[in-house]
Tab-separated table of C-alpha atoms and ligand atoms in Angstrom:
chain	number	residue	atom	x	y	z
A	1	UNK	CA	85.211	118.052	102.062
A	2	UNK	CA	84.517	116.391	105.742
A	3	UNK	CA	83.551	113.038	106.447
A	4	UNK	CA	86.188	111.668	103.714
A	5	UNK	CA	89.033	110.393	105.791
A	6	UNK	CA	91.150	107.437	104.507
A	7	UNK	CA	92.369	105.465	107.304
A	8	UNK	CA	95.408	103.884	105.993
A	9	UNK	CA	97.195	103.466	109.604
A	10	UNK	CA	98.312	100.088	111.372
A	11	UNK	CA	95.588	100.856	113.473
A	12	UNK	CA	92.731	101.328	114.157
A	13	UNK	CA	92.182	100.138	110.478
A	14	UNK	CA	89.250	100.790	108.498
A	15	UNK	CA	86.065	99.097	109.591
A	16	UNK	CA	83.465	98.069	106.693
A	17	UNK	CA	79.450	98.774	106.756
A	18	UNK	CA	78.322	96.048	107.100
A	19	UNK	CA	80.399	95.503	110.366
A	20	UNK	CA	79.167	99.631	111.636
A	21	UNK	CA	75.666	98.266	111.105
A	22	UNK	CA	76.201	94.640	112.998
A	23	UNK	CA	77.235	97.057	115.849
A	24	UNK	CA	74.734	99.840	116.074
A	25	UNK	CA	72.093	97.714	117.565
A	26	UNK	CA	70.750	97.940	121.395
A	27	UNK	CA	73.262	96.559	123.593
A	28	UNK	CA	71.452	92.541	125.055
A	29	UNK	CA	72.251	90.972	127.799
A	30	UNK	CA	75.603	89.254	128.098
A	31	UNK	CA	74.282	86.217	130.434
A	32	UNK	CA	71.087	84.620	127.538
A	33	UNK	CA	70.955	82.436	125.135
A	34	UNK	CA	71.185	85.151	122.492
A	35	UNK	CA	74.846	85.844	123.929
A	36	UNK	CA	75.481	82.614	123.980
A	37	UNK	CA	74.999	81.813	120.100
A	38	UNK	CA	77.023	84.928	119.535
A	39	UNK	CA	80.226	83.600	121.501
A	40	UNK	CA	79.451	80.201	119.981
A	41	UNK	CA	79.979	81.116	116.734
A	42	UNK	CA	83.029	83.546	117.059
A	43	UNK	CA	85.161	81.257	119.013
A	44	UNK	CA	84.819	79.280	116.115
A	45	UNK	CA	85.463	81.284	113.927
A	46	UNK	CA	88.112	83.052	115.817
A	47	UNK	CA	90.027	78.593	116.254
A	48	UNK	CA	88.986	79.350	111.772
A	49	UNK	CA	90.959	82.250	111.763
A	50	UNK	CA	93.719	81.485	114.328
A	51	UNK	CA	94.284	77.710	112.794
A	52	UNK	CA	94.000	76.417	115.962
A	53	UNK	CA	91.744	74.319	117.944
A	54	UNK	CA	91.836	75.218	121.235
A	55	UNK	CA	89.783	78.019	122.338
A	56	UNK	CA	91.047	82.142	121.468
A	57	UNK	CA	90.296	84.195	124.250
A	58	UNK	CA	88.601	87.263	123.587
A	59	UNK	CA	89.739	89.618	126.222
A	60	UNK	CA	88.217	93.457	126.991
A	61	UNK	CA	92.030	95.015	126.486
A	62	UNK	CA	94.389	96.729	123.591
A	63	UNK	CA	96.771	94.767	122.059
A	64	UNK	CA	99.131	95.129	125.113
A	65	UNK	CA	96.277	93.422	127.607
A	66	UNK	CA	96.196	90.443	125.508
A	67	UNK	CA	100.405	90.080	125.246
A	68	UNK	CA	100.639	90.977	129.180
A	69	UNK	CA	98.226	88.035	129.641
A	70	UNK	CA	100.143	85.554	127.692
A	71	UNK	CA	103.877	86.332	129.312
A	72	UNK	CA	101.870	86.942	133.100
A	73	UNK	CA	99.738	83.982	132.956
A	74	UNK	CA	102.348	81.427	131.548
A	75	UNK	CA	105.166	82.543	133.927
A	76	UNK	CA	107.317	83.008	137.766
A	77	UNK	CA	108.582	86.074	139.476
A	78	UNK	CA	112.752	85.742	138.405
A	79	UNK	CA	111.684	82.765	135.440
A	80	UNK	CA	114.487	83.470	132.787
A	81	UNK	CA	113.162	84.725	129.185
A	82	UNK	CA	114.944	85.551	125.779
A	83	UNK	CA	113.162	88.796	124.789
A	84	UNK	CA	113.984	89.306	120.970
A	85	UNK	CA	113.472	93.660	120.147
A	86	UNK	CA	114.054	95.592	117.047
A	87	UNK	CA	111.583	97.549	117.238
A	88	UNK	CA	109.179	100.204	119.514
A	89	UNK	CA	106.942	97.138	119.965
A	90	UNK	CA	110.038	94.540	121.106
A	91	UNK	CA	110.968	97.138	123.123
A	92	UNK	CA	107.537	96.712	125.208
A	93	UNK	CA	107.385	93.107	126.028
A	94	UNK	CA	111.234	94.091	127.842
A	95	UNK	CA	109.280	96.176	129.727
A	96	UNK	CA	105.885	94.365	130.728
A	97	UNK	CA	108.989	91.442	131.843
A	98	UNK	CA	110.683	93.585	133.955
A	99	UNK	CA	107.175	94.578	135.664
A	100	UNK	CA	106.482	91.766	137.109
A	101	UNK	CA	109.660	91.431	137.721
A	102	UNK	CA	111.374	88.855	136.083
A	103	UNK	CA	115.199	88.093	134.276
A	104	UNK	CA	114.572	89.255	130.718
A	105	UNK	CA	117.607	88.360	128.423
A	106	UNK	CA	117.711	90.816	125.278
A	107	UNK	CA	118.330	89.672	122.328
A	108	UNK	CA	118.448	93.611	119.597
A	109	UNK	CA	118.854	94.122	116.270
A	110	UNK	CA	119.025	97.057	114.590
A	111	UNK	CA	114.992	99.179	113.944
A	112	UNK	CA	114.088	97.993	110.199
A	113	UNK	CA	116.171	94.479	110.648
A	114	UNK	CA	114.705	91.842	110.986
A	115	UNK	CA	116.459	89.313	114.315
A	116	UNK	CA	119.004	87.538	113.591
A	117	UNK	CA	117.550	84.174	113.761
A	118	UNK	CA	121.059	82.531	114.616
A	119	UNK	CA	121.446	84.387	117.373
A	120	UNK	CA	118.320	83.061	118.554
A	121	UNK	CA	119.499	80.409	118.147
A	122	UNK	CA	122.654	80.029	119.916
A	123	UNK	CA	121.794	81.661	122.417
A	124	UNK	CA	119.392	79.214	122.572
A	125	UNK	CA	121.602	75.830	122.093
A	126	UNK	CA	124.046	77.169	124.689
A	127	UNK	CA	121.426	76.531	127.321
A	128	UNK	CA	122.249	73.434	128.388
A	129	UNK	CA	120.313	73.359	131.773
A	130	UNK	CA	117.242	74.140	130.036
A	131	UNK	CA	116.711	77.646	132.125
A	132	UNK	CA	115.150	79.767	129.480
A	133	UNK	CA	111.644	79.820	130.229
A	134	UNK	CA	109.862	81.663	127.244
A	135	UNK	CA	111.004	83.226	123.998
A	136	UNK	CA	109.436	86.401	123.759
A	137	UNK	CA	109.345	88.318	119.997
A	138	UNK	CA	107.184	90.377	117.805
A	139	UNK	CA	106.386	88.889	114.782
A	140	UNK	CA	105.551	91.641	112.544
A	141	UNK	CA	107.529	95.036	114.120
A	142	UNK	CA	104.416	97.864	113.483
A	143	UNK	CA	106.683	100.905	114.235
A	144	UNK	CA	109.221	99.786	111.014
A	145	UNK	CA	107.318	97.398	108.709
A	146	UNK	CA	110.244	94.357	109.504
A	147	UNK	CA	108.437	90.952	109.854
A	148	UNK	CA	110.994	88.371	111.897
A	149	UNK	CA	111.336	85.582	110.581
A	150	UNK	CA	108.656	83.335	113.055
A	151	UNK	CA	109.368	80.275	111.380
A	152	UNK	CA	112.713	79.527	112.065
A	153	UNK	CA	112.396	80.821	114.887
A	154	UNK	CA	109.396	78.207	116.809
A	155	UNK	CA	112.078	75.809	115.020
A	156	UNK	CA	114.853	76.808	117.359
A	157	UNK	CA	112.656	76.880	119.838
A	158	UNK	CA	111.208	73.993	119.600
A	159	UNK	CA	114.888	72.206	118.962
A	160	UNK	CA	115.509	73.989	122.947
A	161	UNK	CA	112.043	71.468	124.128
A	162	UNK	CA	111.582	73.930	127.191
A	163	UNK	CA	111.119	77.609	126.160
A	164	UNK	CA	107.907	78.546	125.370
A	165	UNK	CA	107.337	80.779	122.272
A	166	UNK	CA	105.157	83.669	122.942
A	167	UNK	CA	104.649	85.625	120.136
A	168	UNK	CA	103.582	89.263	119.418
A	169	UNK	CA	102.023	88.733	115.725
A	170	UNK	CA	98.754	91.946	116.576
A	171	UNK	CA	100.092	92.931	113.049
A	172	UNK	CA	100.082	89.619	111.657
A	173	UNK	CA	96.940	88.085	112.404
A	174	UNK	CA	94.393	88.308	109.377
A	175	UNK	CA	97.190	88.677	107.411
A	176	UNK	CA	100.088	86.640	106.938
A	177	UNK	CA	100.049	83.157	107.134
A	178	UNK	CA	100.575	81.652	111.428
A	179	UNK	CA	99.336	78.162	111.594
A	180	UNK	CA	99.089	78.787	115.464
A	181	UNK	CA	98.790	74.267	116.042
A	182	UNK	CA	101.024	72.719	113.148
A	183	UNK	CA	103.952	75.057	114.281
A	184	UNK	CA	102.969	73.985	117.568
A	185	UNK	CA	103.095	78.176	119.058
A	186	UNK	CA	101.716	78.204	123.045
A	187	UNK	CA	100.403	81.852	122.743
A	188	UNK	CA	99.669	84.347	120.362
A	189	UNK	CA	98.302	87.679	120.668
A	190	UNK	CA	96.502	90.116	118.863
A	191	UNK	CA	94.077	93.219	118.805
A	192	UNK	CA	91.159	93.891	117.476
A	193	UNK	CA	91.348	96.925	115.508
A	194	UNK	CA	94.337	96.004	113.427
A	195	UNK	CA	93.620	93.234	111.033
A	196	UNK	CA	89.944	92.058	112.880
A	197	UNK	CA	88.135	95.401	110.590
A	198	UNK	CA	86.669	96.641	113.517
A	199	UNK	CA	87.094	98.715	116.411
A	200	UNK	CA	89.675	98.635	119.193
A	201	UNK	CA	88.609	97.659	122.482
A	202	UNK	CA	89.669	93.987	122.757
A	203	UNK	CA	92.492	91.233	122.522
A	204	UNK	CA	92.548	87.826	121.931
A	205	UNK	CA	94.955	85.203	123.286
A	206	UNK	CA	95.466	82.155	121.849
A	207	UNK	CA	96.679	79.365	123.988
A	208	UNK	CA	98.359	75.743	123.228
A	209	UNK	CA	98.384	72.558	125.632
A	210	UNK	CA	101.884	73.495	126.237
A	211	UNK	CA	100.869	76.995	128.038
A	212	UNK	CA	98.203	75.511	129.831
A	213	UNK	CA	100.642	73.566	131.427
A	214	UNK	CA	102.619	76.073	132.402
A	215	UNK	CA	99.674	78.097	133.553
A	216	UNK	CA	99.116	75.515	136.428
A	217	UNK	CA	102.826	76.108	138.191
A	218	UNK	CA	103.136	79.890	136.986
A	219	UNK	CA	102.671	82.118	140.493
A	220	UNK	CA	102.778	85.841	138.933
A	221	UNK	CA	99.899	88.016	140.330
A	222	UNK	CA	96.586	87.863	137.734
A	223	UNK	CA	93.053	88.748	138.053
A	224	UNK	CA	90.997	90.724	135.345
A	225	UNK	CA	93.620	88.845	133.564
A	226	UNK	CA	93.426	85.737	134.477
A	227	UNK	CA	93.082	83.400	131.342
A	228	UNK	CA	91.832	79.854	133.415
A	229	UNK	CA	88.689	82.079	133.612
A	230	UNK	CA	88.297	83.122	130.006
A	231	UNK	CA	89.115	79.694	129.111
A	232	UNK	CA	86.175	78.280	131.612
A	233	UNK	CA	83.419	80.538	130.505
A	234	UNK	CA	84.863	80.516	126.510
A	235	UNK	CA	83.885	76.460	126.670
A	236	UNK	CA	80.580	77.507	127.666
A	237	UNK	CA	79.478	80.000	125.563
A	238	UNK	CA	80.020	82.951	128.127
A	239	UNK	CA	82.039	85.407	129.668
A	240	UNK	CA	83.674	85.671	132.568
A	241	UNK	CA	82.635	89.124	132.760
A	242	UNK	CA	80.841	92.018	130.856
A	243	UNK	CA	81.787	91.638	127.321
A	244	UNK	CA	81.666	94.958	124.817
A	245	UNK	CA	78.599	93.122	123.583
A	246	UNK	CA	77.966	95.699	121.063
A	247	UNK	CA	81.690	95.624	120.040
A	248	UNK	CA	81.540	91.442	119.398
A	249	UNK	CA	78.411	91.739	117.074
A	250	UNK	CA	80.363	93.686	115.041
A	251	UNK	CA	83.536	90.746	115.657
A	252	UNK	CA	80.796	88.336	114.631
A	253	UNK	CA	80.230	90.146	111.429
A	254	UNK	CA	83.638	91.152	110.530
A	255	UNK	CA	84.932	86.634	111.003
A	256	UNK	CA	81.951	86.172	108.857
A	257	UNK	CA	83.396	88.460	106.066
A	258	UNK	CA	86.780	86.822	106.536
A	259	UNK	CA	85.074	83.547	106.378
A	260	UNK	CA	83.741	84.633	102.808
A	261	UNK	CA	87.021	85.750	101.629
A	262	UNK	CA	88.842	82.687	103.065
A	263	UNK	CA	91.996	82.831	104.655
A	264	UNK	CA	94.397	82.069	101.101
A	265	UNK	CA	93.041	84.741	99.931
A	266	UNK	CA	93.438	87.608	102.766
A	267	UNK	CA	96.805	86.111	102.965
A	268	UNK	CA	97.418	86.926	98.953
A	269	UNK	CA	95.748	90.298	99.758
A	270	UNK	CA	97.561	91.322	101.950
A	271	UNK	CA	100.484	90.776	100.236
A	272	UNK	CA	99.446	92.181	96.784
A	273	UNK	CA	99.195	95.920	99.000
A	274	UNK	CA	102.318	95.199	100.204
A	275	UNK	CA	103.680	93.712	97.198
A	276	UNK	CA	102.260	96.904	95.227
A	277	UNK	CA	102.819	99.313	98.391
A	278	UNK	CA	106.886	98.434	97.949
A	279	UNK	CA	106.972	99.210	94.104
A	280	UNK	CA	105.158	102.504	93.898
A	281	UNK	CA	107.601	103.589	97.025
A	282	UNK	CA	110.687	102.746	95.379
A	283	UNK	CA	109.390	104.091	91.689
A	284	UNK	CA	109.269	107.065	93.187
A	285	UNK	CA	112.599	107.933	94.754
A	286	UNK	CA	111.570	106.276	98.046
A	287	UNK	CA	113.369	103.650	99.759
A	288	UNK	CA	111.474	100.840	102.375
A	289	UNK	CA	112.733	101.172	105.255
A	290	UNK	CA	113.226	97.221	105.922
A	291	UNK	CA	114.110	94.667	102.920
A	292	UNK	CA	112.402	93.477	100.776
A	293	UNK	CA	112.588	89.708	102.466
A	294	UNK	CA	111.726	91.123	105.777
A	295	UNK	CA	108.944	93.136	104.968
A	296	UNK	CA	105.177	92.994	106.922
A	297	UNK	CA	102.318	92.417	104.374
A	298	UNK	CA	100.958	94.224	107.738
A	299	UNK	CA	102.031	98.173	106.494
A	300	UNK	CA	105.417	99.738	105.352
A	301	UNK	CA	107.352	101.774	106.680
A	302	UNK	CA	109.489	104.662	104.318
A	303	UNK	CA	112.524	106.768	104.267
A	304	UNK	CA	111.830	109.883	103.722
A	305	UNK	CA	114.179	110.535	101.160
A	306	UNK	CA	115.216	114.419	101.217
A	307	UNK	CA	111.766	115.675	102.239
A	308	UNK	CA	111.001	115.447	105.578
A	309	UNK	CA	108.557	112.740	106.786
A	310	UNK	CA	106.356	114.246	109.250
A	311	UNK	CA	105.864	117.008	105.864
A	312	UNK	CA	104.498	114.428	103.394
A	313	UNK	CA	102.096	113.534	105.867
A	314	UNK	CA	100.936	116.705	107.217
A	315	UNK	CA	100.060	117.787	103.334
A	316	UNK	CA	98.850	114.190	102.445
A	317	UNK	CA	96.591	115.020	105.124
A	318	UNK	CA	96.270	118.366	105.088
A	319	UNK	CA	95.697	118.158	100.522
A	320	UNK	CA	93.909	114.971	100.617
A	321	UNK	CA	92.595	113.583	104.192
A	322	UNK	CA	94.888	110.679	103.965
A	323	UNK	CA	96.068	109.571	107.300
A	324	UNK	CA	99.462	108.077	107.111
A	325	UNK	CA	101.571	107.532	109.939
A	326	UNK	CA	104.484	108.127	111.310
A	327	UNK	CA	108.040	107.436	112.452
A	328	UNK	CA	108.147	106.584	116.476
A	329	UNK	CA	111.312	108.058	118.982
A	330	UNK	CA	113.828	108.470	116.911
A	331	UNK	CA	112.494	107.548	113.347
A	332	UNK	CA	110.025	110.416	113.931
A	333	UNK	CA	110.579	112.852	110.578
A	334	UNK	CA	112.431	110.027	109.005
A	335	UNK	CA	110.134	107.516	108.127
A	336	UNK	CA	106.225	107.527	107.361
A	337	UNK	CA	104.121	104.759	107.330
A	338	UNK	CA	101.100	102.696	104.631
A	339	UNK	CA	99.316	100.784	107.177
A	340	UNK	CA	97.418	98.706	104.445
A	341	UNK	CA	95.859	96.153	107.205
A	342	UNK	CA	92.121	94.978	107.672
A	343	UNK	CA	89.897	96.135	105.082
A	344	UNK	CA	91.786	97.622	102.449
A	345	UNK	CA	92.032	96.594	99.130
A	346	UNK	CA	93.828	97.357	95.855
A	347	UNK	CA	92.249	100.711	94.913
A	348	UNK	CA	92.842	101.833	98.765
A	349	UNK	CA	96.626	101.710	97.702
A	350	UNK	CA	96.012	103.484	94.145
A	351	UNK	CA	94.686	106.201	96.082
A	352	UNK	CA	97.341	106.491	98.306
A	353	UNK	CA	100.063	106.514	96.271
A	354	UNK	CA	98.173	108.975	93.189
A	355	UNK	CA	98.014	111.080	96.544
A	356	UNK	CA	101.369	110.123	97.528
A	357	UNK	CA	103.550	111.150	94.313
A	358	UNK	CA	101.379	114.306	93.937
A	359	UNK	CA	102.270	115.948	97.577
A	360	UNK	CA	106.077	114.721	96.651
A	361	UNK	CA	106.718	115.907	93.863
A	362	UNK	CA	104.783	119.453	95.093
A	363	UNK	CA	107.627	119.296	97.749
A	364	UNK	CA	110.284	119.611	95.004
A	365	UNK	CA	111.117	115.505	95.853
A	366	UNK	CA	114.218	114.322	93.388
A	367	UNK	CA	113.099	110.945	91.956
A	368	UNK	CA	109.687	111.824	92.552
A	369	UNK	CA	107.137	111.939	88.771
A	370	UNK	CA	103.736	112.599	88.440
A	371	UNK	CA	102.549	108.900	87.321
A	372	UNK	CA	105.693	106.666	88.273
A	373	UNK	CA	103.899	105.180	91.310
A	374	UNK	CA	100.618	104.959	90.509
A	375	UNK	CA	102.576	103.019	87.187
A	376	UNK	CA	104.283	100.099	89.742
A	377	UNK	CA	101.771	99.982	91.258
A	378	UNK	CA	98.825	99.069	87.862
A	379	UNK	CA	101.869	96.913	87.018
A	380	UNK	CA	101.378	94.077	90.489
A	381	UNK	CA	97.672	94.459	90.165
A	382	UNK	CA	97.936	93.881	87.164
A	383	UNK	CA	99.653	91.213	87.395
A	384	UNK	CA	102.468	92.482	85.398
A	385	UNK	CA	105.188	92.442	88.158
B	401	LIG	C1	99.108	97.649	117.539
B	401	LIG	C2	100.133	97.098	118.827
B	401	LIG	C3	100.402	96.713	119.423
B	401	LIG	C4	99.030	96.585	120.239
B	401	LIG	O1	98.803	97.832	121.191
B	401	LIG	P1	97.348	98.604	121.261
B	401	LIG	O2	97.816	99.446	121.427
B	401	LIG	O3	97.883	97.448	122.997
B	401	LIG	O4	96.570	97.659	121.035
B	401	LIG	C5	101.281	95.180	119.386
B	401	LIG	N1	102.125	95.114	118.703
B	401	LIG	C6	102.134	95.547	117.414
B	401	LIG	C7	103.132	95.103	117.099
B	401	LIG	C8	101.460	96.132	116.694
B	401	LIG	O5	101.396	96.616	115.767
């Protein structure tokens, strides 16, 4: 059967029909009062979603562009930065920082494990000269499904007093509570194809007051990604360059849907999907790759057990038209990843788990029995686990 693919990858994520229809219109001019009205609503609702009073800036880029903008607008060549990496995306920020000639010190943790917050605290405390300009980290490490303890790491950065905190929240924004203003986060970057329920193409950067101060003296080259241009335009309900207007129509609708659901409900839903998914895979004899206490609410990476993770994935695709993500780099074949981010509900998890257990049983995976995963997930949804 064609046209019924179920997208269960950590981005792009499924898009609601309401959003698809909102995008199915003729574009309008972006220098018009019509567009300004939409931009004004989008800015207000983006601020709501980010729990900030400082306008969130919208870029025409994927998440990486938003992160790169966050880095280059507040730093200068040679600046000492601490990059924390426990996966593929953490490694990416090391590369971006090195590409711009920053003096990068890397704090690592094993893939699948969360960052050691004590190690970061020690690093910051030993910096008596206060030369560390920024701590850069990935909140939800999509490559492994590990969630880093942003709140604690941020406290250590605040105790340092000088360093900025620059956060990749690409798969945690809209899936996990990040009170940006309350915590005083300086840069928080995200991308449209993850928690926003719209297609790829937009990047978002929340910039705090301390980061705007740093912006004034930062000397890395910037033009298209110069956040000052966006700040000025956003304040005028406008955009410095041509925005993808149809995508903005979609964003406007998606934000309305999110507002109607409410932040607390959105976070609770992502937590419930995560709990159910993890309970189900364990009941099927498999192990989540990241520990329970550091579980991303956007994606669950699962060790394939005695079955090749790529075989599980391809059979799920072939038999059920359900797309899961594979492992990246050295984890290819070892893990598969179930995305449960954005427009995903309890019913989607039941369908994906039911299909997964059929595939595991067909592949002869030890510990898998039909019904075991569904039972575990249904118990969570019934409030019995
Ligand atoms: C998806 C993702 C990104 C951004 O990737 P793009 O392909 O540039 O959108 C960055 N960080 C994390 C943690 C992600 O999951």
